[in-house]
PDB file of C-alpha atoms in Angstrom:
ATOM      1  CA  MET W1167     -28.506 121.804-139.611  1.00  0.00           C
ATOM      2  CA  PRO W1168     -26.209 121.055-136.642  1.00  0.00           C
ATOM      3  CA  LYS W1169     -23.710 118.253-137.207  1.00  0.00           C
ATOM      4  CA  LEU W1170     -24.232 114.946-135.392  1.00  0.00           C
ATOM      5  CA  LYS W1171     -21.778 114.628-132.513  1.00  0.00           C
ATOM      6  CA  THR W1172     -20.281 111.213-133.231  1.00  0.00           C
ATOM      7  CA  ALA W1173     -17.992 108.852-131.306  1.00  0.00           C
ATOM      8  CA  ILE W1174     -16.253 105.700-132.529  1.00  0.00           C
ATOM      9  CA  VAL W1175     -15.729 102.825-130.081  1.00  0.00           C
ATOM     10  CA  ASP W1176     -13.367 100.042-131.143  1.00  0.00           C
ATOM     11  CA  ASP W1177     -10.474  98.202-129.503  1.00  0.00           C
ATOM     12  CA  HIS W1178      -8.269  98.728-132.581  1.00  0.00           C
ATOM     13  CA  PRO W1179      -6.708 102.212-132.877  1.00  0.00           C
ATOM     14  CA  ILE W1180      -6.233 101.672-136.603  1.00  0.00           C
ATOM     15  CA  VAL W1181      -9.989 101.117-137.092  1.00  0.00           C
ATOM     16  CA  ILE W1182     -10.790 104.315-135.185  1.00  0.00           C
ATOM     17  CA  GLU W1183      -8.263 106.335-137.212  1.00  0.00           C
ATOM     18  CA  GLY W1184      -9.515 104.780-140.454  1.00  0.00           C
ATOM     19  CA  LEU W1185     -13.133 105.624-139.689  1.00  0.00           C
ATOM     20  CA  LYS W1186     -12.197 109.141-138.590  1.00  0.00           C
ATOM     21  CA  SER W1187     -10.498 109.865-141.903  1.00  0.00           C
ATOM     22  CA  LEU W1188     -13.257 108.120-143.892  1.00  0.00           C
ATOM     23  CA  LEU W1189     -15.936 110.222-142.223  1.00  0.00           C
ATOM     24  CA  SER W1190     -13.983 113.495-141.900  1.00  0.00           C
ATOM     25  CA  ASN W1191     -15.589 114.939-145.045  1.00  0.00           C
ATOM     26  CA  GLU W1192     -19.177 114.012-144.135  1.00  0.00           C
ATOM     27  CA  THR W1193     -21.156 117.240-143.926  1.00  0.00           C
ATOM     28  CA  ASN W1194     -23.627 115.891-141.347  1.00  0.00           C
ATOM     29  CA  LEU W1195     -21.075 114.464-138.860  1.00  0.00           C
ATOM     30  CA  LYS W1196     -18.643 115.841-136.334  1.00  0.00           C
ATOM     31  CA  ILE W1197     -16.320 113.144-134.906  1.00  0.00           C
ATOM     32  CA  VAL W1198     -15.749 114.185-131.291  1.00  0.00           C
ATOM     33  CA  GLY W1199     -13.709 111.194-130.130  1.00  0.00           C
ATOM     34  CA  GLY W1200     -12.503 107.656-130.437  1.00  0.00           C
ATOM     35  CA  PHE W1201     -12.661 105.266-127.472  1.00  0.00           C
ATOM     36  CA  TYR W1202     -10.948 101.912-126.988  1.00  0.00           C
ATOM     37  CA  SER W1203     -13.170 100.637-124.149  1.00  0.00           C
ATOM     38  CA  GLY W1204     -16.741 100.752-122.902  1.00  0.00           C
ATOM     39  CA  GLU W1205     -15.741 102.445-119.647  1.00  0.00           C
ATOM     40  CA  ALA W1206     -13.923 105.266-121.484  1.00  0.00           C
ATOM     41  CA  LEU W1207     -17.043 105.964-123.559  1.00  0.00           C
ATOM     42  CA  LEU W1208     -19.386 105.847-120.542  1.00  0.00           C
ATOM     43  CA  SER W1209     -17.253 108.294-118.551  1.00  0.00           C
ATOM     44  CA  TYR W1210     -17.271 110.664-121.565  1.00  0.00           C
ATOM     45  CA  LEU W1211     -21.084 110.327-121.792  1.00  0.00           C
ATOM     46  CA  ASP W1212     -21.347 111.402-118.141  1.00  0.00           C
ATOM     47  CA  SER W1213     -20.493 114.966-119.108  1.00  0.00           C
ATOM     48  CA  HIS W1214     -20.979 115.155-122.899  1.00  0.00           C
ATOM     49  CA  ALA W1215     -23.938 114.544-125.184  1.00  0.00           C
ATOM     50  CA  LEU W1216     -23.527 112.297-128.228  1.00  0.00           C
ATOM     51  CA  ASP W1217     -25.918 111.968-131.164  1.00  0.00           C
ATOM     52  CA  LEU W1218     -24.329 108.917-132.756  1.00  0.00           C
ATOM     53  CA  ILE W1219     -22.010 106.104-131.666  1.00  0.00           C
ATOM     54  CA  LEU W1220     -20.324 103.658-134.050  1.00  0.00           C
ATOM     55  CA  LEU W1221     -19.695 100.657-131.871  1.00  0.00           C
ATOM     56  CA  ASP W1222     -17.779  97.390-132.160  1.00  0.00           C
ATOM     57  CA  ILE W1223     -19.040  94.236-130.394  1.00  0.00           C
ATOM     58  CA  THR W1224     -15.599  93.109-129.173  1.00  0.00           C
ATOM     59  CA  LEU W1225     -14.179  95.439-126.537  1.00  0.00           C
ATOM     60  CA  PRO W1226     -11.540  94.746-123.858  1.00  0.00           C
ATOM     61  CA  ASP W1227     -13.774  95.436-120.835  1.00  0.00           C
ATOM     62  CA  MET W1228     -17.332  94.520-121.890  1.00  0.00           C
ATOM     63  CA  ASN W1229     -19.142  93.401-125.009  1.00  0.00           C
ATOM     64  CA  GLY W1230     -20.873  95.872-127.270  1.00  0.00           C
ATOM     65  CA  ILE W1231     -24.318  94.420-126.603  1.00  0.00           C
ATOM     66  CA  GLU W1232     -23.961  95.064-122.871  1.00  0.00           C
ATOM     67  CA  LEU W1233     -22.608  98.535-123.670  1.00  0.00           C
ATOM     68  CA  CYS W1234     -25.687  99.301-125.819  1.00  0.00           C
ATOM     69  CA  GLN W1235     -27.873  98.821-122.751  1.00  0.00           C
ATOM     70  CA  LYS W1236     -25.632 101.044-120.621  1.00  0.00           C
ATOM     71  CA  ILE W1237     -25.548 103.811-123.250  1.00  0.00           C
ATOM     72  CA  LYS W1238     -29.340 103.771-123.553  1.00  0.00           C
ATOM     73  CA  ALA W1239     -29.700 103.918-119.756  1.00  0.00           C
ATOM     74  CA  VAL W1240     -27.618 107.124-119.704  1.00  0.00           C
ATOM     75  CA  SER W1241     -28.785 108.689-122.975  1.00  0.00           C
ATOM     76  CA  LEU W1242     -31.925 107.364-124.615  1.00  0.00           C
ATOM     77  CA  THR W1243     -31.646 109.715-127.618  1.00  0.00           C
ATOM     78  CA  THR W1244     -28.150 108.598-128.644  1.00  0.00           C
ATOM     79  CA  CYS W1245     -28.218 106.548-131.823  1.00  0.00           C
ATOM     80  CA  ILE W1246     -26.030 103.406-131.846  1.00  0.00           C
ATOM     81  CA  LEU W1247     -24.795 101.672-134.985  1.00  0.00           C
ATOM     82  CA  ILE W1248     -22.891  98.415-134.591  1.00  0.00           C
ATOM     83  CA  LEU W1249     -19.848  97.986-136.848  1.00  0.00           C
ATOM     84  CA  SER W1250     -18.551  94.480-136.340  1.00  0.00           C
ATOM     85  CA  ASN W1251     -17.023  91.370-137.891  1.00  0.00           C
ATOM     86  CA  HIS W1252     -19.493  89.134-136.018  1.00  0.00           C
ATOM     87  CA  THR W1253     -21.900  87.496-138.452  1.00  0.00           C
ATOM     88  CA  GLU W1254     -23.936  85.339-136.026  1.00  0.00           C
ATOM     89  CA  ARG W1255     -27.637  85.988-136.440  1.00  0.00           C
ATOM     90  CA  SER W1256     -28.239  85.723-132.669  1.00  0.00           C
ATOM     91  CA  ILE W1257     -25.665  88.463-131.955  1.00  0.00           C
ATOM     92  CA  ILE W1258     -27.227  90.764-134.561  1.00  0.00           C
ATOM     93  CA  MET W1259     -30.691  90.283-133.041  1.00  0.00           C
ATOM     94  CA  GLN W1260     -29.408  90.759-129.476  1.00  0.00           C
ATOM     95  CA  ALA W1261     -27.737  94.032-130.447  1.00  0.00           C
ATOM     96  CA  ILE W1262     -31.007  95.390-131.854  1.00  0.00           C
ATOM     97  CA  GLN W1263     -32.998  94.144-128.835  1.00  0.00           C
ATOM     98  CA  ASN W1264     -30.549  95.996-126.575  1.00  0.00           C
ATOM     99  CA  GLY W1265     -30.968  99.355-128.238  1.00  0.00           C
ATOM    100  CA  ALA W1266     -28.807  99.446-131.380  1.00  0.00           C
ATOM    101  CA  SER W1267     -30.419 101.162-134.381  1.00  0.00           C
ATOM    102  CA  GLY W1268     -28.487  99.216-136.964  1.00  0.00           C
ATOM    103  CA  TYR W1269     -25.837  96.616-137.662  1.00  0.00           C
ATOM    104  CA  LEU W1270     -23.139  96.688-140.342  1.00  0.00           C
ATOM    105  CA  LEU W1271     -20.204  94.433-141.047  1.00  0.00           C
ATOM    106  CA  LYS W1272     -16.782  96.052-141.158  1.00  0.00           C
ATOM    107  CA  ASN W1273     -16.456  95.238-144.843  1.00  0.00           C
ATOM    108  CA  SER W1274     -19.451  97.499-145.656  1.00  0.00           C
ATOM    109  CA  SER W1275     -18.973 100.314-148.146  1.00  0.00           C
ATOM    110  CA  ILE W1276     -18.899 103.955-147.076  1.00  0.00           C
ATOM    111  CA  GLU W1277     -22.183 104.379-149.031  1.00  0.00           C
ATOM    112  CA  GLU W1278     -23.842 101.698-146.878  1.00  0.00           C
ATOM    113  CA  LEU W1279     -22.550 103.354-143.729  1.00  0.00           C
ATOM    114  CA  ARG W1280     -23.767 106.773-144.897  1.00  0.00           C
ATOM    115  CA  HIS W1281     -27.200 105.361-145.747  1.00  0.00           C
ATOM    116  CA  CYS W1282     -27.473 103.564-142.386  1.00  0.00           C
ATOM    117  CA  ILE W1283     -26.475 106.674-140.441  1.00  0.00           C
ATOM    118  CA  ILE W1284     -29.253 108.695-142.109  1.00  0.00           C
ATOM    119  CA  GLU W1285     -31.815 105.911-141.572  1.00  0.00           C
ATOM    120  CA  ALA W1286     -30.829 105.405-137.919  1.00  0.00           C
ATOM    121  CA  VAL W1287     -30.952 109.106-137.085  1.00  0.00           C
ATOM    122  CA  ASN W1288     -34.430 109.210-138.618  1.00  0.00           C
ATOM    123  CA  GLY W1289     -35.563 106.501-136.228  1.00  0.00           C
ATOM    124  CA  GLN W1290     -35.296 103.509-138.578  1.00  0.00           C
ATOM    125  CA  ILE W1291     -33.542 100.201-137.928  1.00  0.00           C
ATOM    126  CA  CYS W1292     -31.034  99.582-140.703  1.00  0.00           C
ATOM    127  CA  TYR W1293     -28.641  96.849-141.769  1.00  0.00           C
ATOM    128  CA  SER W1294     -25.910  96.527-144.348  1.00  0.00           C
ATOM    129  CA  ARG W1295     -26.773  94.329-147.332  1.00  0.00           C
ATOM    130  CA  GLU W1296     -24.814  91.354-146.023  1.00  0.00           C
ATOM    131  CA  VAL W1297     -26.463  91.578-142.599  1.00  0.00           C
ATOM    132  CA  MET W1298     -29.897  91.678-144.271  1.00  0.00           C
ATOM    133  CA  GLU W1299     -29.031  88.396-146.000  1.00  0.00           C
ATOM    134  CA  ILE W1300     -27.959  86.799-142.698  1.00  0.00           C
ATOM    135  CA  ILE W1301     -31.190  87.873-140.986  1.00  0.00           C
ATOM    136  CA  SER W1302     -33.432  86.694-143.798  1.00  0.00           C
ATOM    137  CA  ARG W1303     -31.962  83.190-143.751  1.00  0.00           C
ATOM    138  CA  PRO W1304     -33.978  81.000-141.401  1.00  0.00           C
ATOM    139  CA  SER W1305     -31.975  79.798-138.437  1.00  0.00           C
ATOM    140  CA  LYS W1306     -31.100  76.119-138.068  1.00  0.00           C
ATOM    141  CA  ASN W1307     -33.761  75.693-135.379  1.00  0.00           C
ATOM    142  CA  GLU W1308     -36.463  77.217-137.575  1.00  0.00           C
ATOM    143  CA  LEU W1309     -35.518  74.970-140.490  1.00  0.00           C
ATOM    144  CA  LEU W1310     -35.645  71.862-138.358  1.00  0.00           C
ATOM    145  CA  GLY W1311     -38.884  72.877-136.681  1.00  0.00           C
ATOM    146  CA  SER W1312     -39.631  71.892-133.099  1.00  0.00           C
ATOM    147  CA  PRO W1313     -38.314  68.485-132.041  1.00  0.00           C
ATOM    148  CA  ARG W1314     -40.879  65.894-131.052  1.00  0.00           C
ATOM    149  CA  LEU W1315     -40.726  65.279-127.316  1.00  0.00           C
ATOM    150  CA  THR W1316     -42.144  62.426-125.270  1.00  0.00           C
ATOM    151  CA  ARG W1317     -44.360  63.263-122.303  1.00  0.00           C
ATOM    152  CA  ARG W1318     -41.499  62.337-119.966  1.00  0.00           C
ATOM    153  CA  GLU W1319     -39.066  64.617-121.842  1.00  0.00           C
ATOM    154  CA  LYS W1320     -41.520  67.504-121.568  1.00  0.00           C
ATOM    155  CA  GLU W1321     -41.821  66.938-117.816  1.00  0.00           C
ATOM    156  CA  ILE W1322     -38.044  66.833-117.395  1.00  0.00           C
ATOM    157  CA  LEU W1323     -37.542  69.898-119.607  1.00  0.00           C
ATOM    158  CA  ALA W1324     -39.971  71.906-117.461  1.00  0.00           C
ATOM    159  CA  LEU W1325     -38.157  70.836-114.270  1.00  0.00           C
ATOM    160  CA  ILE W1326     -34.735  71.677-115.776  1.00  0.00           C
ATOM    161  CA  ALA W1327     -36.113  75.116-116.718  1.00  0.00           C
ATOM    162  CA  ALA W1328     -37.217  75.515-113.099  1.00  0.00           C
ATOM    163  CA  GLY W1329     -33.547  75.141-112.145  1.00  0.00           C
ATOM    164  CA  LYS W1330     -33.815  71.702-110.528  1.00  0.00           C
ATOM    165  CA  THR W1331     -30.873  69.304-110.410  1.00  0.00           C
ATOM    166  CA  SER W1332     -30.950  65.747-111.770  1.00  0.00           C
ATOM    167  CA  GLN W1333     -31.022  64.535-108.148  1.00  0.00           C
ATOM    168  CA  VAL W1334     -34.163  66.561-107.301  1.00  0.00           C
ATOM    169  CA  ILE W1335     -35.885  65.760-110.612  1.00  0.00           C
ATOM    170  CA  GLY W1336     -35.175  62.058-110.001  1.00  0.00           C
ATOM    171  CA  GLN W1337     -36.803  62.229-106.568  1.00  0.00           C
ATOM    172  CA  GLU W1338     -39.880  64.037-107.906  1.00  0.00           C
ATOM    173  CA  LEU W1339     -40.386  61.636-110.826  1.00  0.00           C
ATOM    174  CA  PHE W1340     -39.181  58.461-109.052  1.00  0.00           C
ATOM    175  CA  LEU W1341     -36.283  58.047-111.484  1.00  0.00           C
ATOM    176  CA  SER W1342     -32.587  57.541-110.877  1.00  0.00           C
ATOM    177  CA  PRO W1343     -30.425  60.663-111.383  1.00  0.00           C
ATOM    178  CA  LEU W1344     -28.620  58.707-114.128  1.00  0.00           C
ATOM    179  CA  THR W1345     -31.867  58.264-116.068  1.00  0.00           C
ATOM    180  CA  VAL W1346     -32.571  61.988-115.687  1.00  0.00           C
ATOM    181  CA  ASP W1347     -29.072  62.764-116.996  1.00  0.00           C
ATOM    182  CA  THR W1348     -29.703  60.574-120.028  1.00  0.00           C
ATOM    183  CA  HIS W1349     -32.931  62.476-120.737  1.00  0.00           C
ATOM    184  CA  ARG W1350     -31.055  65.760-120.289  1.00  0.00           C
ATOM    185  CA  LYS W1351     -28.410  64.677-122.860  1.00  0.00           C
ATOM    186  CA  ASN W1352     -31.126  63.510-125.275  1.00  0.00           C
ATOM    187  CA  LEU W1353     -32.910  66.864-124.987  1.00  0.00           C
ATOM    188  CA  ILE W1354     -29.697  68.792-125.691  1.00  0.00           C
ATOM    189  CA  GLN W1355     -29.117  66.567-128.728  1.00  0.00           C
ATOM    190  CA  LYS W1356     -32.713  66.828-130.000  1.00  0.00           C
ATOM    191  CA  PHE W1357     -32.625  70.618-129.881  1.00  0.00           C
ATOM    192  CA  GLY W1358     -29.156  70.756-131.420  1.00  0.00           C
ATOM    193  CA  VAL W1359     -27.802  72.987-128.630  1.00  0.00           C
ATOM    194  CA  LYS W1360     -24.584  73.004-126.614  1.00  0.00           C
ATOM    195  CA  ASN W1361     -25.804  73.333-123.032  1.00  0.00           C
ATOM    196  CA  VAL W1362     -28.794  73.652-120.711  1.00  0.00           C
ATOM    197  CA  ALA W1363     -28.918  77.465-120.960  1.00  0.00           C
ATOM    198  CA  GLU W1364     -29.284  77.245-124.759  1.00  0.00           C
ATOM    199  CA  LEU W1365     -31.764  74.385-124.390  1.00  0.00           C
ATOM    200  CA  ILE W1366     -34.059  76.538-122.239  1.00  0.00           C
ATOM    201  CA  MET W1367     -33.686  79.545-124.545  1.00  0.00           C
ATOM    202  CA  VAL W1368     -34.590  77.561-127.683  1.00  0.00           C
ATOM    203  CA  ALA W1369     -37.477  75.773-125.935  1.00  0.00           C
ATOM    204  CA  VAL W1370     -38.879  79.186-124.916  1.00  0.00           C
ATOM    205  CA  GLN W1371     -38.426  80.565-128.469  1.00  0.00           C
ATOM    206  CA  GLN W1372     -40.286  77.568-129.886  1.00  0.00           C
ATOM    207  CA  GLN W1373     -42.993  78.009-127.239  1.00  0.00           C
ATOM    208  CA  ILE W1374     -42.464  74.532-125.835  1.00  0.00           C
ATOM    209  CA  LEU W1375     -41.898  76.019-122.377  1.00  0.00           C
TER     210      LEU W1375
END
């Protein structure tokens, strides 16, 4: 069976070297290169085929999630496994949505990595044990359930989602921009989010929009 042509992408040379030596005895892998940036990997992919990429989320020129999309656009058959220290559930889910076949934390054992490589190459989505635990925990928004909104808040939320400013919303609803701003702040608070972009995203997830 031909060995899987494998690349490691990480902004820390020591991580790349460590993984290379860890995986050097794997009978099913051939490590063809280590890359410190997304651009370096993409230019290599222009002229070389890769079966497997072990990819970090934090890179100097782009994030790993964005790079997943770019890799898949160039080479749909390349398998991507994320190896990261990021434990946010939303990042894990985004990585998978953007084409990664698995997600492991950097403290995973070599056995977990081996297992995930086999699963991923066979077309499965796989996670390290710790990542499985993170995913299976309900998110804060799911625990809290959907916030109860007044009719006015629903109207304002829909107009915010349509990209309208407080000024324009005020004119449409015959309210002062200050009142609209107060509603906007209340909505952000009710949903437990940091900004309008997150507000819209959560409202869509909860099928309020």
